[in-house]
């Protein structure tokens, strides 16, 4: 078996439920070592895609390769080394946390000794002998995270992983994702929290109405709607004079709020603006750059597609 | 892909099913129910004959098998109807099949695990009560009583298998239980329909009533009637139970059974039905979207 750079690859994936086209001609590539964010509005087809990758839902057409192996031909063995956490997972009400973990360790064919350590990793070791049926939604989610980590997976597939977690445990999960990725695990996760995706991911895909709008690095996707970085400058006084100087230098996208001036500029022009203000003898109290957000790009792509009704080509 | 079955994973799933029901107190509750049923029917079952005392195995089984034929299917259906659909609905099935586990592993594990729950409850409930009855009324017919427990298991296993099958077919829990109950009720009315067909085809109702009133021999029924009785599950199981003890009286009426109605053929029939539900579950679940 030749070594492949792709850990997940789909080609022309299609799925229709009754009359609704859930996934339409979807081709994705997730490289080994990626933290890959899978974005899209509700009903975009994210969960259906994840289920097809895991062979839980049969595609109507197209192919899926895991580690270069077509899952239609190899089934069960392609899921070795995968950790999966579904959205809103529930487990067995009458089994304890440790029994649940040991059950999944047996299914994965790995040593059960690691289960206690993994429960401790997500802060659930104190409840190891309590029935899962008595747990809150967040606690069940943490058990779900722990079970996904069983066997040190090479690929973690997480469907809305921070759903139901409070900010503290959400932070813990993000740290786990970064730690696992640092050890070589590829992370593929769907989320509706765009700030979370921007914080963690190196690559993203945006899905809408079952088809792929764009798949690229976070930086490219964020800048893909011609979003420029925003240079925010706080001047000591004379903001009107500062605005005029900026506009005279050829920068028109300027806003002013009190002593704070915001200018949309290309990264290469930021120093030029500071130089213009210096030459105009404007005293600068502080300045910072705000990079274009993934949220802005996401809204732009989704909104643009709603208007155009078609697929947008990535940069 | 071929037939992918891994015994370690089947065992893990079967063990989980058993543990889940054990901790749920299902096993103990059902065992207690069976124990009470056997003791009660052994002690009070002879009251209609004028004696209130512990009876032997044959009379105990004769008294209780009709009632057991009613509630065993209900228990089996309750045990199986949610086995697949509930886990599909709450997402845990996705986690299981996200592991390197085949769908065959899951179905085989469900049958083995839930079957073990039935077996444990029957062995505990009927077994302990059987020992009590034997200690008081004598152990004569003990082997037949053990065979009766095994027949009871096969009978209940068919309903469990059918409810697991419905659980793989249905997309909602309510559909799964409805399917199980339809088989339950159709098994109850099949005997009535057969009897109606027998009357309509010229069956001697007067002779039958005479036999019922006097406790004599029933008129002989045609072979098609007896063959049809194999679909009247709640009738054929008690008949099989009594045939184990070589009893041919059913509800006080003496029947002349054709050669093909034997305890072995009845056990064989329920075994075939159980295998069909198992194969149906395997094939249905293999292609099911979760």
GROMACS .gro file of C-alpha atoms in nm, chain B residues 91-275:
model
  185
  406UNK     CA    1  -2.639   0.848   1.827
  407UNK     CA    2  -2.459   0.573   2.019
  408UNK     CA    3  -2.494   0.334   1.724
  409UNK     CA    4  -2.294   0.580   1.515
  410UNK     CA    5  -2.015   0.576   1.773
  411UNK     CA    6  -2.014   0.195   1.778
  412UNK     CA    7  -2.002   0.170   1.399
  413UNK     CA    8  -1.744   0.450   1.386
  414UNK     CA    9  -1.515   0.190   1.546
  415UNK     CA   10  -1.373  -0.092   1.336
  416UNK     CA   11  -1.689  -0.294   1.395
  417UNK     CA   12  -1.908  -0.449   1.126
  418UNK     CA   13  -2.285  -0.433   1.121
  419UNK     CA   14  -2.290  -0.812   1.140
  420UNK     CA   15  -2.094  -0.789   1.467
  421UNK     CA   16  -2.364  -0.557   1.604
  422UNK     CA   17  -2.662  -0.773   1.508
  423UNK     CA   18  -2.501  -1.098   1.622
  424UNK     CA   19  -2.398  -0.927   1.949
  425UNK     CA   20  -2.755  -0.804   2.003
  426UNK     CA   21  -2.903  -1.150   1.945
  427UNK     CA   22  -2.650  -1.319   2.171
  428UNK     CA   23  -2.662  -1.055   2.447
  429UNK     CA   24  -3.039  -1.016   2.461
  430UNK     CA   25  -3.083  -1.389   2.412
  431UNK     CA   26  -2.858  -1.436   2.715
  432UNK     CA   27  -3.088  -1.203   2.912
  433UNK     CA   28  -3.384  -1.424   2.820
  434UNK     CA   29  -3.191  -1.741   2.899
  435UNK     CA   30  -3.073  -1.606   3.235
  436UNK     CA   31  -3.421  -1.500   3.337
  437UNK     CA   32  -3.571  -1.834   3.233
  438UNK     CA   33  -3.298  -2.034   3.407
  439UNK     CA   34  -3.324  -1.823   3.723
  440UNK     CA   35  -3.701  -1.782   3.736
  441UNK     CA   36  -3.819  -2.118   3.605
  442UNK     CA   37  -3.512  -2.301   3.735
  443UNK     CA   38  -3.529  -2.190   4.099
  444UNK     CA   39  -3.905  -2.229   4.112
  445UNK     CA   40  -3.867  -2.569   3.944
  446UNK     CA   41  -3.629  -2.681   4.217
  447UNK     CA   42  -3.874  -2.558   4.484
  448UNK     CA   43  -4.167  -2.739   4.317
  449UNK     CA   44  -3.957  -3.052   4.274
  450UNK     CA   45  -3.844  -3.046   4.636
  451UNK     CA   46  -4.206  -3.033   4.753
  452UNK     CA   47  -4.395  -3.237   4.492
  453UNK     CA   48  -4.118  -3.466   4.368
  454UNK     CA   49  -3.869  -3.449   4.084
  455UNK     CA   50  -4.058  -3.681   3.853
  456UNK     CA   51  -4.063  -3.522   3.506
  457UNK     CA   52  -3.758  -3.310   3.588
  458UNK     CA   53  -3.594  -3.376   3.251
  459UNK     CA   54  -3.915  -3.277   3.070
  460UNK     CA   55  -3.935  -2.965   3.284
  461UNK     CA   56  -3.580  -2.873   3.178
  462UNK     CA   57  -3.678  -2.930   2.814
  463UNK     CA   58  -3.983  -2.712   2.875
  464UNK     CA   59  -3.750  -2.432   2.989
  465UNK     CA   60  -3.549  -2.471   2.668
  466UNK     CA   61  -3.866  -2.471   2.457
  467UNK     CA   62  -3.978  -2.160   2.641
  468UNK     CA   63  -3.647  -1.997   2.554
  469UNK     CA   64  -3.683  -2.080   2.183
  470UNK     CA   65  -4.044  -1.956   2.184
  471UNK     CA   66  -3.944  -1.625   2.348
  472UNK     CA   67  -3.638  -1.601   2.125
  473UNK     CA   68  -3.860  -1.587   1.816
  474UNK     CA   69  -4.042  -1.282   1.951
  475UNK     CA   70  -3.714  -1.126   2.060
  476UNK     CA   71  -3.570  -1.190   1.712
  477UNK     CA   72  -3.874  -1.043   1.545
  478UNK     CA   73  -3.862  -0.731   1.762
  479UNK     CA   74  -3.489  -0.688   1.687
  480UNK     CA   75  -3.573  -0.726   1.317
  481UNK     CA   76  -3.842  -0.458   1.350
  482UNK     CA   77  -3.590  -0.241   1.532
  483UNK     CA   78  -3.358  -0.261   1.231
  484UNK     CA   79  -3.636  -0.197   0.978
  485UNK     CA   80  -3.815   0.089   1.157
  486UNK     CA   81  -3.704   0.449   1.161
  487UNK     CA   82  -3.896   0.523   1.480
  488UNK     CA   83  -3.932   0.335   1.808
  489UNK     CA   84  -4.310   0.348   1.784
  490UNK     CA   85  -4.301   0.169   1.447
  491UNK     CA   86  -4.074  -0.099   1.590
  492UNK     CA   87  -4.302  -0.177   1.884
  493UNK     CA   88  -4.610  -0.162   1.662
  494UNK     CA   89  -4.457  -0.429   1.437
  495UNK     CA   90  -4.386  -0.652   1.735
  496UNK     CA   91  -4.737  -0.612   1.869
  497UNK     CA   92  -4.892  -0.689   1.529
  498UNK     CA   93  -4.717  -1.027   1.528
  499UNK     CA   94  -4.823  -1.080   1.888
  500UNK     CA   95  -5.190  -1.014   1.814
  501UNK     CA   96  -5.186  -1.198   1.482
  502UNK     CA   97  -5.046  -1.497   1.675
  503UNK     CA   98  -5.343  -1.465   1.910
  504UNK     CA   99  -5.614  -1.447   1.645
  505UNK     CA  100  -5.471  -1.704   1.404
  506UNK     CA  101  -5.629  -1.988   1.604
  507UNK     CA  102  -5.968  -1.821   1.593
  508UNK     CA  103  -5.943  -1.771   1.216
  509UNK     CA  104  -5.844  -2.136   1.169
  510UNK     CA  105  -6.136  -2.247   1.378
  511UNK     CA  106  -6.369  -2.032   1.170
  512UNK     CA  107  -6.230  -2.184   0.850
  513UNK     CA  108  -6.280  -2.530   0.995
  514UNK     CA  109  -6.645  -2.457   1.075
  515UNK     CA  110  -6.694  -2.296   0.733
  516UNK     CA  111  -6.549  -2.605   0.567
  517UNK     CA  112  -6.805  -2.829   0.738
  518UNK     CA  113  -6.638  -2.895   1.075
  519UNK     CA  114  -6.864  -3.067   1.326
  520UNK     CA  115  -6.928  -2.795   1.581
  521UNK     CA  116  -7.184  -3.004   1.772
  522UNK     CA  117  -6.938  -3.288   1.831
  523UNK     CA  118  -6.677  -3.039   1.943
  524UNK     CA  119  -6.918  -2.882   2.193
  525UNK     CA  120  -7.010  -3.227   2.326
  526UNK     CA  121  -6.641  -3.302   2.377
  527UNK     CA  122  -6.594  -2.969   2.552
  528UNK     CA  123  -6.891  -3.029   2.783
  529UNK     CA  124  -6.816  -3.390   2.864
  530UNK     CA  125  -6.437  -3.372   2.854
  531UNK     CA  126  -6.428  -3.642   2.590
  532UNK     CA  127  -6.233  -3.674   2.267
  533UNK     CA  128  -6.244  -3.391   2.018
  534UNK     CA  129  -6.347  -3.466   1.662
  535UNK     CA  130  -6.040  -3.504   1.445
  536UNK     CA  131  -5.926  -3.187   1.275
  537UNK     CA  132  -5.785  -3.195   0.921
  538UNK     CA  133  -5.410  -3.169   0.864
  539UNK     CA  134  -5.438  -2.820   0.717
  540UNK     CA  135  -5.588  -2.705   1.046
  541UNK     CA  136  -5.295  -2.840   1.245
  542UNK     CA  137  -5.045  -2.700   0.995
  543UNK     CA  138  -5.212  -2.362   1.031
  544UNK     CA  139  -5.187  -2.390   1.408
  545UNK     CA  140  -4.811  -2.343   1.374
  546UNK     CA  141  -4.894  -1.978   1.298
  547UNK     CA  142  -5.111  -1.954   1.607
  548UNK     CA  143  -4.808  -1.900   1.827
  549UNK     CA  144  -4.993  -1.866   2.154
  550UNK     CA  145  -5.165  -2.202   2.099
  551UNK     CA  146  -4.882  -2.406   1.954
  552UNK     CA  147  -4.638  -2.325   2.237
  553UNK     CA  148  -4.860  -2.461   2.520
  554UNK     CA  149  -4.938  -2.762   2.303
  555UNK     CA  150  -4.567  -2.825   2.261
  556UNK     CA  151  -4.512  -2.783   2.635
  557UNK     CA  152  -4.773  -3.046   2.713
  558UNK     CA  153  -4.652  -3.281   2.442
  559UNK     CA  154  -4.316  -3.279   2.622
  560UNK     CA  155  -4.498  -3.447   2.912
  561UNK     CA  156  -4.699  -3.669   2.673
  562UNK     CA  157  -5.016  -3.486   2.770
  563UNK     CA  158  -5.279  -3.459   2.498
  564UNK     CA  159  -5.540  -3.272   2.699
  565UNK     CA  160  -5.559  -2.905   2.626
  566UNK     CA  161  -5.790  -2.691   2.844
  567UNK     CA  162  -5.958  -3.012   2.959
  568UNK     CA  163  -6.024  -3.139   2.609
  569UNK     CA  164  -5.849  -3.439   2.461
  570UNK     CA  165  -5.697  -3.389   2.116
  571UNK     CA  166  -5.576  -3.639   1.860
  572UNK     CA  167  -5.265  -3.476   1.717
  573UNK     CA  168  -5.136  -3.574   1.373
  574UNK     CA  169  -4.784  -3.714   1.352
  575UNK     CA  170  -4.625  -3.387   1.250
  576UNK     CA  171  -4.741  -3.205   1.565
  577UNK     CA  172  -4.473  -3.303   1.813
  578UNK     CA  173  -4.264  -3.117   2.069
  579UNK     CA  174  -3.965  -3.154   1.837
  580UNK     CA  175  -4.147  -3.013   1.534
  581UNK     CA  176  -4.275  -2.721   1.741
  582UNK     CA  177  -3.926  -2.642   1.874
  583UNK     CA  178  -3.792  -2.681   1.521
  584UNK     CA  179  -4.054  -2.440   1.389
  585UNK     CA  180  -3.968  -2.169   1.640
  586UNK     CA  181  -3.599  -2.227   1.572
  587UNK     CA  182  -3.652  -2.176   1.198
  588UNK     CA  183  -3.857  -1.860   1.264
  589UNK     CA  184  -3.585  -1.727   1.494
  590UNK     CA  185  -3.317  -1.793   1.232
   0.00000   0.00000   0.00000
